């Protein structure tokens, strides 16, 4: 075992939240070290044009994803089943390397609705506690929207988020999202221009009395310089965004917003190819002494540190806590324990919308998030759920992120999967089709959780994380309801044909189909150590010098993309570390 | 960090490629006819590195039915799909380098939990092709490749539905793999050996690696005028 010189702060995993932690702590003068299992990556040369415009390498083979050959997860549908490995990418995509999934994300940058952060209290108050099924165990975050608002804004200002405000200090603004929580000011940059499919969608939604607005997007609409002095350039809607890095410096990522400044700080260091396997504890088990990692040569290295920030991907955070023995593992039989508790996902549906030959959709014109229109009327608690019998909702999305033909070419319903008829349909549909989709919440349940697999191991011989997950009735109902509203919009668009992908009661969670990478929970935050792993500052209740960032803190999943909330919670956490914890190390909230 | 939305090499690349694109190049059926006549010679020039001679015959006979040649555009054969698949078999992908391949294997797991066979793509093709040719010999006294197009369609449909039982693996798993790789080769950048002359992109109207539509997003509903470019700078 090699023992390195102690540092003040060690950051485990160097994606979005690791980079935010690094830059926000750098001015304290502390010695900060980030450990990243992958390699260094930057816009040039790694995402440069034209090599980036390679659907096979990035979109299909997953050049930017974590190699599953080294580490994956196992999945089963129910407690008592035997889990099997997630051997090929499908349902969700793990990031890898510096920047993590923050490189190959879409840039959909949402805030939560105020009620999302106090969901259990809100639902109990509005509909009564009996409205929730017995096995649903949704919780509050331990902080409110108003408390988090400055930090949500701070992340938008970092990213140069493009969009149009719908609610500034309680005043509803035309053309924005009237259902959003009150903002202090408008988005940093105006919306990206709409693609044609999005325009057709928005016109139809407006005709039905709904409230379409441009998707808040971290694809910059114009040149933007953020508070660190780092600059982004305007998006050109290249169609190679999600699953790809950005060659235009347009998509916000750690590389395009933080790293050019952070990497030059003398008190900050990054060590790549360093795979953390344990958070080490002292003999009391109440204080972390640092971490152990495996370096590029396969050597075990001990890195002492006074403060440990766990900022890997959601599932990796949960696994590291379980491997390190911090907090009590969750037990689905008793409902006790917290690590691994409340794993949740999202439920999607989609409609292919096919027009006649005279409607030129040009689907290849697309950005990961910009240029798309959204209807948020049926998300969160934006409508009265009483008659519908479910909790949660979805936003409806109109437009497309690109027209990459291997993955994104769609054909009308009834078309065979191959042969002359498929080819003819592909030729006739490609330029004239767009997509409408719903992006929905998933609640947390007693029998949906994460633990360590008893059989399968990673390349280092450590147990893989095991997911126990399948859909519940609440989500089938939610998806059916919002999808019906999406179908109303699509009918109004007057297409020639429409296809539908909807998950119906009895359909199992299918890991072969990409749905979202928005997996949540397992190290949740809340107001009590009995029911959560972290306090409202994402500090471990059990080991006060361990903080855990990211979507692992979500007590249940919301209908929005998670990154905006993840960024806000990270800024909230790091402010508390800087202003309170460093002066007086100990629990920031008394249990 | 410098704000550099477009490098000099990219601008040169685009200028050169745009200059050579005829305005009618979008669906150009005349260009298509040319690629069809030129294709057999190009295909014959490729010698497979992974597939044996009987496997190569199977592969060509199968992809020819999955995406047949007709007046709408290139078939998988003239598009070079067999070459694409053979080249993929020789790389990390073919060796299962992108997949988690540790046992134990539980092939009878519910299909919604994904691929659970012990075969990497190379092994999957080799095992399945031998088994399918065996089945064809028993049923039709012929290899798959020597069957008529209608008979080949029949076998492929039966594989897709799982109506044929193969010895060592589910027929549906192999069919899914074959169809996936066929469409990949048909639509991937030509530098991987398929999509010869970008003919599949031309057929549907995809502009390939152009990757810059800042101007055209402001022209909603207007037909995009430029034909495709490839990563290596070819234009069509």
CSV table of C-alpha atoms in Angstrom, one decimal, chain A residues 123-577:
chain,number,residue,atom,x,y,z
A,123,UNK,CA,-49.4,15.7,-1.1
A,124,UNK,CA,-50.5,14.9,2.5
A,125,UNK,CA,-51.8,18.5,2.9
A,126,UNK,CA,-53.6,18.8,-0.4
A,127,UNK,CA,-55.0,15.3,-0.9
A,128,UNK,CA,-54.6,13.6,2.5
A,129,UNK,CA,-52.0,11.0,3.5
A,130,UNK,CA,-54.3,8.1,2.3
A,131,UNK,CA,-53.9,9.5,-1.3
A,132,UNK,CA,-50.5,7.7,-1.3
A,133,UNK,CA,-50.4,3.9,-1.6
A,134,UNK,CA,-49.1,2.1,1.5
A,135,UNK,CA,-45.8,1.1,0.0
A,136,UNK,CA,-45.0,4.5,-1.4
A,137,UNK,CA,-42.3,6.2,0.7
A,138,UNK,CA,-41.9,9.6,-0.7
A,139,UNK,CA,-40.2,12.2,1.5
A,140,UNK,CA,-39.2,15.9,1.8
A,141,UNK,CA,-35.7,17.2,0.9
A,142,UNK,CA,-35.3,19.0,4.2
A,143,UNK,CA,-35.2,22.4,2.5
A,144,UNK,CA,-37.7,24.5,0.5
A,145,UNK,CA,-37.7,26.0,-3.0
A,146,UNK,CA,-37.3,29.5,-1.6
A,147,UNK,CA,-34.2,28.5,0.4
A,148,UNK,CA,-32.7,26.8,-2.7
A,149,UNK,CA,-33.6,29.4,-5.3
A,150,UNK,CA,-30.4,31.5,-5.1
A,151,UNK,CA,-28.4,28.3,-5.6
A,152,UNK,CA,-30.5,27.2,-8.6
A,153,UNK,CA,-29.9,30.6,-10.1
A,154,UNK,CA,-26.1,30.3,-9.3
A,155,UNK,CA,-25.9,27.1,-11.4
A,156,UNK,CA,-27.8,28.7,-14.3
A,157,UNK,CA,-25.5,31.7,-14.3
A,158,UNK,CA,-22.5,29.3,-14.4
A,159,UNK,CA,-23.9,27.5,-17.4
A,160,UNK,CA,-25.4,30.5,-19.3
A,161,UNK,CA,-28.7,28.7,-19.4
A,162,UNK,CA,-30.9,29.8,-22.3
A,163,UNK,CA,-34.6,30.1,-21.8
A,164,UNK,CA,-37.5,32.4,-21.1
A,165,UNK,CA,-38.8,33.0,-17.6
A,166,UNK,CA,-42.4,32.3,-16.9
A,167,UNK,CA,-42.6,33.6,-13.3
A,168,UNK,CA,-40.4,36.4,-12.0
A,169,UNK,CA,-41.1,37.2,-8.3
A,170,UNK,CA,-44.6,35.9,-8.7
A,171,UNK,CA,-45.4,37.8,-11.9
A,172,UNK,CA,-46.4,35.4,-14.7
A,173,UNK,CA,-44.6,36.2,-17.9
A,174,UNK,CA,-46.0,35.5,-21.4
A,175,UNK,CA,-44.1,32.8,-23.3
A,176,UNK,CA,-42.4,31.3,-20.3
A,177,UNK,CA,-43.4,28.4,-18.1
A,178,UNK,CA,-46.3,29.8,-16.0
A,179,UNK,CA,-46.0,26.7,-13.6
A,180,UNK,CA,-42.4,27.3,-12.6
A,181,UNK,CA,-41.5,28.4,-9.1
A,182,UNK,CA,-40.8,32.2,-8.7
A,183,UNK,CA,-37.4,33.2,-10.1
A,184,UNK,CA,-35.6,36.3,-9.1
A,185,UNK,CA,-34.6,37.1,-12.7
A,186,UNK,CA,-34.8,35.9,-16.3
A,187,UNK,CA,-32.5,33.2,-17.7
A,188,UNK,CA,-28.9,34.3,-18.5
A,189,UNK,CA,-29.4,34.0,-22.2
A,190,UNK,CA,-32.5,34.0,-24.5
A,191,UNK,CA,-33.9,30.7,-25.9
A,192,UNK,CA,-32.3,28.9,-28.8
A,193,UNK,CA,-34.3,29.2,-32.0
A,194,UNK,CA,-37.0,26.6,-32.3
A,195,UNK,CA,-36.7,23.7,-34.8
A,196,UNK,CA,-39.6,23.3,-37.1
A,197,UNK,CA,-41.0,20.2,-35.3
A,198,UNK,CA,-41.0,22.3,-32.1
A,199,UNK,CA,-42.9,25.1,-33.8
A,200,UNK,CA,-45.6,22.8,-35.0
A,201,UNK,CA,-45.9,21.3,-31.6
A,202,UNK,CA,-46.1,24.6,-29.8
A,203,UNK,CA,-48.8,26.0,-32.2
A,204,UNK,CA,-50.9,22.9,-31.6
A,205,UNK,CA,-50.5,23.1,-27.8
A,206,UNK,CA,-51.4,26.8,-27.8
A,207,UNK,CA,-54.5,26.1,-29.8
A,208,UNK,CA,-55.6,23.7,-27.1
A,209,UNK,CA,-55.1,26.2,-24.4
A,210,UNK,CA,-51.9,24.7,-23.1
A,211,UNK,CA,-48.8,26.8,-22.2
A,212,UNK,CA,-45.8,25.8,-24.4
A,213,UNK,CA,-42.4,27.5,-23.8
A,214,UNK,CA,-38.8,27.0,-25.0
A,215,UNK,CA,-37.0,24.3,-23.1
A,216,UNK,CA,-34.5,25.7,-20.6
A,217,UNK,CA,-31.2,24.7,-22.2
A,218,UNK,CA,-27.5,24.6,-21.6
A,219,UNK,CA,-26.9,24.9,-25.3
A,220,UNK,CA,-25.9,28.6,-25.4
A,221,UNK,CA,-28.0,30.7,-27.7
A,222,UNK,CA,-25.3,33.5,-27.9
A,223,UNK,CA,-21.8,34.1,-26.7
A,224,UNK,CA,-21.7,34.1,-22.9
A,225,UNK,CA,-19.1,34.8,-20.3
A,226,UNK,CA,-19.8,33.3,-16.9
A,227,UNK,CA,-18.7,34.7,-13.5
A,228,UNK,CA,-15.5,32.7,-13.6
A,229,UNK,CA,-14.6,34.4,-16.9
A,230,UNK,CA,-15.1,31.2,-18.9
A,231,UNK,CA,-16.8,31.7,-22.3
A,232,UNK,CA,-19.3,29.7,-24.3
A,233,UNK,CA,-20.1,30.1,-28.0
A,234,UNK,CA,-23.5,29.9,-29.7
A,235,UNK,CA,-24.9,26.5,-30.5
A,236,UNK,CA,-25.2,25.6,-34.3
A,237,UNK,CA,-27.8,22.8,-33.8
A,238,UNK,CA,-25.4,20.3,-35.2
A,239,UNK,CA,-27.5,17.3,-34.3
A,240,UNK,CA,-24.5,15.5,-32.5
A,241,UNK,CA,-25.2,16.6,-28.9
A,242,UNK,CA,-26.5,14.0,-26.4
A,243,UNK,CA,-24.1,11.1,-26.3
A,244,UNK,CA,-21.4,13.4,-27.8
A,245,UNK,CA,-19.1,16.1,-26.5
A,246,UNK,CA,-19.6,19.5,-28.0
A,247,UNK,CA,-17.1,20.8,-30.5
A,248,UNK,CA,-18.6,24.3,-30.5
A,249,UNK,CA,-18.0,25.2,-26.8
A,250,UNK,CA,-21.8,25.6,-26.6
A,251,UNK,CA,-23.0,22.9,-24.3
A,252,UNK,CA,-22.3,23.7,-20.7
A,253,UNK,CA,-20.0,21.1,-19.1
A,254,UNK,CA,-17.3,21.2,-16.5
A,255,UNK,CA,-14.9,21.7,-19.4
A,256,UNK,CA,-16.7,24.7,-20.8
A,257,UNK,CA,-17.6,26.5,-17.5
A,258,UNK,CA,-15.2,25.7,-14.7
A,259,UNK,CA,-12.1,23.7,-15.6
A,260,UNK,CA,-10.1,26.3,-17.5
A,261,UNK,CA,-10.0,28.3,-14.3
A,262,UNK,CA,-9.9,25.5,-11.7
A,263,UNK,CA,-7.1,23.6,-13.3
A,264,UNK,CA,-4.8,26.6,-12.9
A,265,UNK,CA,-5.3,27.0,-9.1
A,266,UNK,CA,-2.1,26.2,-7.3
A,267,UNK,CA,-4.0,24.6,-4.4
A,268,UNK,CA,-6.0,22.3,-6.7
A,269,UNK,CA,-4.8,19.0,-8.2
A,270,UNK,CA,-6.4,16.3,-10.3
A,271,UNK,CA,-5.3,12.7,-10.4
A,272,UNK,CA,-6.9,10.7,-13.2
A,273,UNK,CA,-7.0,6.9,-13.6
A,274,UNK,CA,-7.5,6.8,-9.9
A,275,UNK,CA,-10.5,4.5,-8.9
A,276,UNK,CA,-11.6,5.0,-5.3
A,277,UNK,CA,-12.7,1.8,-3.7
A,278,UNK,CA,-13.1,2.8,0.0
A,279,UNK,CA,-13.7,5.8,2.2
A,280,UNK,CA,-11.6,5.0,5.2
A,281,UNK,CA,-12.9,5.5,8.8
A,282,UNK,CA,-11.1,5.9,12.1
A,283,UNK,CA,-11.6,3.5,14.9
A,284,UNK,CA,-14.8,5.2,16.1
A,285,UNK,CA,-16.4,4.8,12.7
A,286,UNK,CA,-17.6,8.4,13.0
A,287,UNK,CA,-14.8,10.2,11.1
A,288,UNK,CA,-13.4,9.6,7.7
A,289,UNK,CA,-9.6,9.6,7.4
A,290,UNK,CA,-9.4,9.7,3.6
A,291,UNK,CA,-9.9,7.2,0.8
A,292,UNK,CA,-8.2,4.2,-0.8
A,293,UNK,CA,-7.9,4.1,-4.6
A,294,UNK,CA,-6.4,1.9,-7.3
A,295,UNK,CA,-4.0,3.8,-9.5
A,296,UNK,CA,-3.3,3.4,-13.2
A,297,UNK,CA,-0.8,0.7,-12.5
A,298,UNK,CA,-3.2,-1.3,-10.4
A,299,UNK,CA,-1.5,-0.3,-7.1
A,300,UNK,CA,-3.5,0.4,-3.9
A,301,UNK,CA,-3.0,3.9,-2.7
A,302,UNK,CA,-4.1,5.4,0.5
A,303,UNK,CA,-4.9,9.1,0.3
A,304,UNK,CA,-5.5,10.8,3.8
A,305,UNK,CA,-7.9,13.7,3.8
A,306,UNK,CA,-9.8,15.8,6.4
A,307,UNK,CA,-12.9,16.1,4.3
A,308,UNK,CA,-14.3,13.7,1.7
A,309,UNK,CA,-16.6,14.8,-1.0
A,310,UNK,CA,-18.3,11.9,-2.8
A,311,UNK,CA,-19.3,13.2,-6.2
A,312,UNK,CA,-19.4,10.3,-8.5
A,313,UNK,CA,-22.5,9.2,-10.5
A,314,UNK,CA,-25.6,8.5,-8.4
A,315,UNK,CA,-25.1,4.7,-8.5
A,316,UNK,CA,-21.4,4.9,-7.8
A,317,UNK,CA,-22.0,7.1,-4.8
A,318,UNK,CA,-24.4,4.5,-3.3
A,319,UNK,CA,-22.0,1.7,-4.0
A,320,UNK,CA,-19.1,3.5,-2.4
A,321,UNK,CA,-21.1,4.2,0.7
A,322,UNK,CA,-22.1,0.5,0.9
A,323,UNK,CA,-18.5,-0.7,0.3
A,324,UNK,CA,-17.2,1.7,3.0
A,325,UNK,CA,-19.8,0.8,5.6
A,326,UNK,CA,-21.0,4.3,6.1
A,327,UNK,CA,-24.6,4.4,7.3
A,328,UNK,CA,-27.0,1.5,7.8
A,329,UNK,CA,-27.8,-0.4,4.6
A,330,UNK,CA,-31.5,-0.3,3.7
A,331,UNK,CA,-33.6,-3.4,4.4
A,332,UNK,CA,-36.8,-3.7,2.2
A,333,UNK,CA,-38.3,-6.2,4.7
A,334,UNK,CA,-38.3,-3.8,7.6
A,335,UNK,CA,-38.1,-0.5,5.8
A,336,UNK,CA,-35.2,0.4,8.1
A,337,UNK,CA,-31.8,1.6,7.2
A,338,UNK,CA,-31.0,4.3,4.7
A,339,UNK,CA,-28.1,3.4,2.3
A,340,UNK,CA,-29.7,2.1,-0.9
A,341,UNK,CA,-33.1,3.3,0.1
A,342,UNK,CA,-35.6,4.9,-2.4
A,343,UNK,CA,-34.0,4.1,-5.7
A,344,UNK,CA,-36.2,5.7,-8.4
A,345,UNK,CA,-36.1,6.2,-12.1
A,346,UNK,CA,-38.3,8.0,-14.7
A,347,UNK,CA,-41.1,6.9,-17.0
A,348,UNK,CA,-41.2,8.0,-20.6
A,349,UNK,CA,-43.6,7.6,-23.5
A,350,UNK,CA,-43.1,8.8,-27.0
A,351,UNK,CA,-45.0,9.5,-30.2
A,352,UNK,CA,-43.6,9.4,-33.7
A,353,UNK,CA,-45.3,12.1,-35.7
A,354,UNK,CA,-45.3,11.6,-39.5
A,355,UNK,CA,-46.2,14.2,-42.0
A,356,UNK,CA,-46.7,14.3,-45.8
A,357,UNK,CA,-43.8,14.8,-48.2
A,358,UNK,CA,-44.5,18.6,-48.4
A,359,UNK,CA,-43.6,19.1,-44.7
A,360,UNK,CA,-39.8,19.5,-44.4
A,361,UNK,CA,-39.0,18.8,-40.8
A,362,UNK,CA,-35.3,18.4,-41.4
A,363,UNK,CA,-34.8,16.3,-38.3
A,364,UNK,CA,-31.0,16.5,-38.4
A,365,UNK,CA,-31.3,20.1,-37.3
A,366,UNK,CA,-31.2,19.7,-33.5
A,367,UNK,CA,-29.6,20.4,-30.2
A,368,UNK,CA,-29.6,18.3,-27.1
A,369,UNK,CA,-32.0,20.7,-25.4
A,370,UNK,CA,-32.3,24.0,-27.3
A,371,UNK,CA,-34.8,24.4,-30.1
A,372,UNK,CA,-37.4,22.2,-28.4
A,373,UNK,CA,-40.8,23.3,-26.9
A,374,UNK,CA,-42.2,22.0,-23.6
A,375,UNK,CA,-45.7,21.8,-22.1
A,376,UNK,CA,-45.5,21.6,-18.3
A,377,UNK,CA,-49.2,21.8,-17.6
A,378,UNK,CA,-49.3,18.1,-16.4
A,379,UNK,CA,-46.1,17.9,-14.4
A,380,UNK,CA,-45.5,17.9,-10.6
A,381,UNK,CA,-48.7,19.1,-8.9
A,382,UNK,CA,-49.5,21.7,-11.6
A,383,UNK,CA,-53.1,20.3,-11.9
A,384,UNK,CA,-55.6,18.8,-9.5
A,385,UNK,CA,-54.7,15.1,-9.1
A,386,UNK,CA,-57.7,14.3,-6.9
A,387,UNK,CA,-59.8,12.7,-9.7
A,388,UNK,CA,-56.8,10.9,-11.2
A,389,UNK,CA,-55.5,8.8,-8.4
A,390,UNK,CA,-51.8,9.1,-8.9
A,391,UNK,CA,-48.9,11.3,-7.6
A,392,UNK,CA,-46.5,13.0,-9.9
A,393,UNK,CA,-46.6,13.9,-13.6
A,394,UNK,CA,-44.6,14.6,-16.7
A,395,UNK,CA,-43.6,17.3,-19.1
A,396,UNK,CA,-44.5,17.0,-22.7
A,397,UNK,CA,-41.7,17.6,-25.2
A,398,UNK,CA,-42.0,18.5,-28.9
A,399,UNK,CA,-39.3,18.5,-31.4
A,400,UNK,CA,-36.1,16.5,-31.9
A,401,UNK,CA,-32.5,16.5,-30.8
A,402,UNK,CA,-31.1,15.4,-34.1
A,403,UNK,CA,-31.7,13.0,-37.0
A,404,UNK,CA,-28.8,10.5,-36.6
A,405,UNK,CA,-30.1,7.7,-38.8
A,406,UNK,CA,-28.9,4.6,-36.9
A,407,UNK,CA,-30.6,5.6,-33.7
A,408,UNK,CA,-33.1,8.4,-34.5
A,409,UNK,CA,-34.7,7.3,-37.8
A,410,UNK,CA,-38.4,6.5,-37.1
A,411,UNK,CA,-40.9,4.7,-39.4
A,412,UNK,CA,-44.7,4.8,-39.3
A,413,UNK,CA,-46.6,2.2,-37.2
A,414,UNK,CA,-47.1,-1.1,-39.0
A,415,UNK,CA,-43.9,-0.9,-40.9
A,416,UNK,CA,-41.9,-4.1,-40.9
A,417,UNK,CA,-38.5,-4.0,-39.2
A,418,UNK,CA,-36.6,-4.9,-42.3
A,419,UNK,CA,-36.9,-5.6,-46.0
A,420,UNK,CA,-38.1,-3.6,-49.0
A,421,UNK,CA,-41.1,-2.1,-47.1
A,422,UNK,CA,-38.9,-0.9,-44.2
A,423,UNK,CA,-36.5,0.7,-46.6
A,424,UNK,CA,-39.2,2.5,-48.5
A,425,UNK,CA,-40.8,3.7,-45.3
A,426,UNK,CA,-37.4,4.9,-44.0
A,427,UNK,CA,-36.8,6.9,-47.2
A,428,UNK,CA,-40.3,8.4,-47.3
A,429,UNK,CA,-40.5,9.3,-43.5
A,430,UNK,CA,-37.0,10.5,-42.6
A,431,UNK,CA,-37.3,14.2,-43.6
A,432,UNK,CA,-40.9,14.5,-42.6
A,433,UNK,CA,-41.2,13.1,-39.1
A,434,UNK,CA,-40.7,14.6,-35.6
A,435,UNK,CA,-41.2,13.4,-32.0
A,436,UNK,CA,-43.5,14.2,-29.1
A,437,UNK,CA,-42.5,12.6,-25.8
A,438,UNK,CA,-43.5,12.7,-22.1
A,439,UNK,CA,-40.8,12.7,-19.4
A,440,UNK,CA,-42.3,11.6,-16.2
A,441,UNK,CA,-41.6,11.2,-12.5
A,442,UNK,CA,-41.3,7.9,-10.6
A,443,UNK,CA,-42.1,7.8,-6.9
A,444,UNK,CA,-40.1,5.8,-4.3
A,445,UNK,CA,-41.4,2.6,-2.9
A,446,UNK,CA,-40.5,0.2,-0.1
A,447,UNK,CA,-39.5,-2.6,-2.4
A,448,UNK,CA,-37.4,-0.5,-4.8
A,449,UNK,CA,-33.8,-0.1,-3.6
A,450,UNK,CA,-30.0,-0.7,-4.2
A,451,UNK,CA,-27.6,-3.0,-2.4
A,452,UNK,CA,-24.5,-5.0,-3.2
A,453,UNK,CA,-24.8,-8.0,-5.6
A,454,UNK,CA,-23.9,-11.4,-3.9
A,455,UNK,CA,-22.5,-12.9,-7.1
A,456,UNK,CA,-21.1,-10.5,-9.7
A,457,UNK,CA,-17.9,-8.5,-9.4
A,458,UNK,CA,-16.1,-5.6,-11.1
A,459,UNK,CA,-12.6,-5.8,-12.7
A,460,UNK,CA,-11.1,-5.3,-9.2
A,461,UNK,CA,-13.1,-8.1,-7.6
A,462,UNK,CA,-15.5,-5.9,-5.7
A,463,UNK,CA,-19.2,-6.6,-5.7
A,464,UNK,CA,-21.4,-4.8,-8.3
A,465,UNK,CA,-24.3,-2.6,-7.2
A,466,UNK,CA,-27.6,-4.4,-7.5
A,467,UNK,CA,-30.8,-2.6,-8.6
A,468,UNK,CA,-34.2,-4.0,-7.6
A,469,UNK,CA,-36.7,-2.1,-9.7
A,470,UNK,CA,-39.9,-2.4,-11.6
A,471,UNK,CA,-42.9,-0.1,-12.3
A,472,UNK,CA,-45.7,0.5,-9.9
A,473,UNK,CA,-49.4,1.2,-10.7
A,474,UNK,CA,-49.0,4.9,-9.8
A,475,UNK,CA,-46.6,5.4,-12.7
A,476,UNK,CA,-48.6,3.5,-15.3
A,477,UNK,CA,-51.5,5.8,-14.4
A,478,UNK,CA,-49.4,8.9,-14.6
A,479,UNK,CA,-47.9,8.0,-17.9
A,480,UNK,CA,-51.3,7.0,-19.4
A,481,UNK,CA,-52.8,10.4,-18.3
A,482,UNK,CA,-50.1,12.6,-19.6
A,483,UNK,CA,-49.6,10.6,-22.8
A,484,UNK,CA,-53.3,11.1,-23.5
A,485,UNK,CA,-52.7,14.9,-23.3
A,486,UNK,CA,-49.7,14.5,-25.6
A,487,UNK,CA,-51.9,12.6,-28.1
A,488,UNK,CA,-54.4,15.5,-28.0
A,489,UNK,CA,-51.6,17.8,-29.1
A,490,UNK,CA,-50.4,15.5,-31.8
A,491,UNK,CA,-53.9,15.1,-33.2
A,492,UNK,CA,-54.0,18.9,-33.4
A,493,UNK,CA,-50.7,18.8,-35.4
A,494,UNK,CA,-52.7,16.9,-38.1
A,495,UNK,CA,-50.1,14.4,-39.0
A,496,UNK,CA,-50.5,11.6,-41.6
A,497,UNK,CA,-49.6,8.9,-39.1
A,498,UNK,CA,-48.6,8.5,-35.5
A,499,UNK,CA,-46.7,5.8,-33.6
A,500,UNK,CA,-46.9,5.3,-29.8
A,501,UNK,CA,-44.5,3.8,-27.2
A,502,UNK,CA,-46.3,3.7,-23.9
A,503,UNK,CA,-45.6,1.5,-20.9
A,504,UNK,CA,-48.8,-0.2,-19.8
A,505,UNK,CA,-49.8,-2.1,-16.7
A,506,UNK,CA,-48.0,-5.5,-16.7
A,507,UNK,CA,-45.1,-4.2,-18.9
A,508,UNK,CA,-41.8,-4.9,-17.0
A,509,UNK,CA,-39.0,-2.4,-16.7
A,510,UNK,CA,-37.1,-3.1,-19.9
A,511,UNK,CA,-33.3,-2.4,-19.7
A,512,UNK,CA,-32.9,-2.8,-23.4
A,513,UNK,CA,-34.7,0.5,-24.2
A,514,UNK,CA,-33.0,3.8,-23.6
A,515,UNK,CA,-35.4,5.8,-21.3
A,516,UNK,CA,-33.3,8.3,-19.3
A,517,UNK,CA,-30.0,8.3,-17.4
A,518,UNK,CA,-31.9,10.0,-14.5
A,519,UNK,CA,-31.5,7.4,-11.9
A,520,UNK,CA,-32.0,8.7,-8.4
A,521,UNK,CA,-31.8,7.9,-4.6
A,522,UNK,CA,-29.9,5.5,-2.5
A,523,UNK,CA,-28.1,8.2,-0.4
A,524,UNK,CA,-31.1,10.5,0.2
A,525,UNK,CA,-31.2,13.8,2.0
A,526,UNK,CA,-33.9,14.7,4.5
A,527,UNK,CA,-34.6,16.0,7.9
A,528,UNK,CA,-34.0,12.9,10.1
A,529,UNK,CA,-31.3,10.3,10.3
A,530,UNK,CA,-34.0,7.7,10.8
A,531,UNK,CA,-35.3,8.2,7.3
A,532,UNK,CA,-32.4,9.7,5.3
A,533,UNK,CA,-28.6,9.3,4.9
A,534,UNK,CA,-27.8,13.0,4.5
A,535,UNK,CA,-29.0,16.2,6.1
A,536,UNK,CA,-30.1,19.2,4.0
A,537,UNK,CA,-26.5,20.1,3.3
A,538,UNK,CA,-25.8,16.7,1.9
A,539,UNK,CA,-23.6,15.9,4.9
A,540,UNK,CA,-23.7,12.3,6.2
A,541,UNK,CA,-25.6,12.0,9.4
A,542,UNK,CA,-23.2,9.2,10.5
A,543,UNK,CA,-19.8,10.6,9.4
A,544,UNK,CA,-19.7,14.4,9.5
A,545,UNK,CA,-16.7,14.9,7.3
A,546,UNK,CA,-18.3,13.0,4.4
A,547,UNK,CA,-20.6,14.9,2.0
A,548,UNK,CA,-22.4,13.2,-0.9
A,549,UNK,CA,-23.5,15.2,-3.9
A,550,UNK,CA,-25.7,14.4,-6.9
A,551,UNK,CA,-29.0,12.7,-7.7
A,552,UNK,CA,-28.3,10.0,-5.1
A,553,UNK,CA,-29.7,12.6,-2.7
A,554,UNK,CA,-33.2,12.7,-4.3
A,555,UNK,CA,-35.8,11.1,-2.0
A,556,UNK,CA,-37.9,10.3,-5.2
A,557,UNK,CA,-37.6,11.2,-8.8
A,558,UNK,CA,-39.3,14.2,-10.4
A,559,UNK,CA,-40.6,14.8,-13.9
A,560,UNK,CA,-37.8,17.1,-14.8
A,561,UNK,CA,-34.2,16.3,-15.8
A,562,UNK,CA,-32.2,16.3,-12.6
A,563,UNK,CA,-29.1,18.3,-13.4
A,564,UNK,CA,-30.5,21.8,-12.5
A,565,UNK,CA,-31.5,20.5,-9.1
A,566,UNK,CA,-28.2,18.6,-8.6
A,567,UNK,CA,-26.3,21.8,-9.3
A,568,UNK,CA,-28.4,23.9,-6.9
A,569,UNK,CA,-28.1,21.3,-4.1
A,570,UNK,CA,-24.3,21.3,-4.6
A,571,UNK,CA,-24.0,25.1,-4.3
A,572,UNK,CA,-26.2,24.9,-1.2
A,573,UNK,CA,-23.9,22.3,0.3
A,574,UNK,CA,-20.6,23.9,-0.6
A,575,UNK,CA,-21.7,27.3,0.9
A,576,UNK,CA,-22.5,25.5,4.2
A,577,UNK,CA,-19.1,23.8,4.1
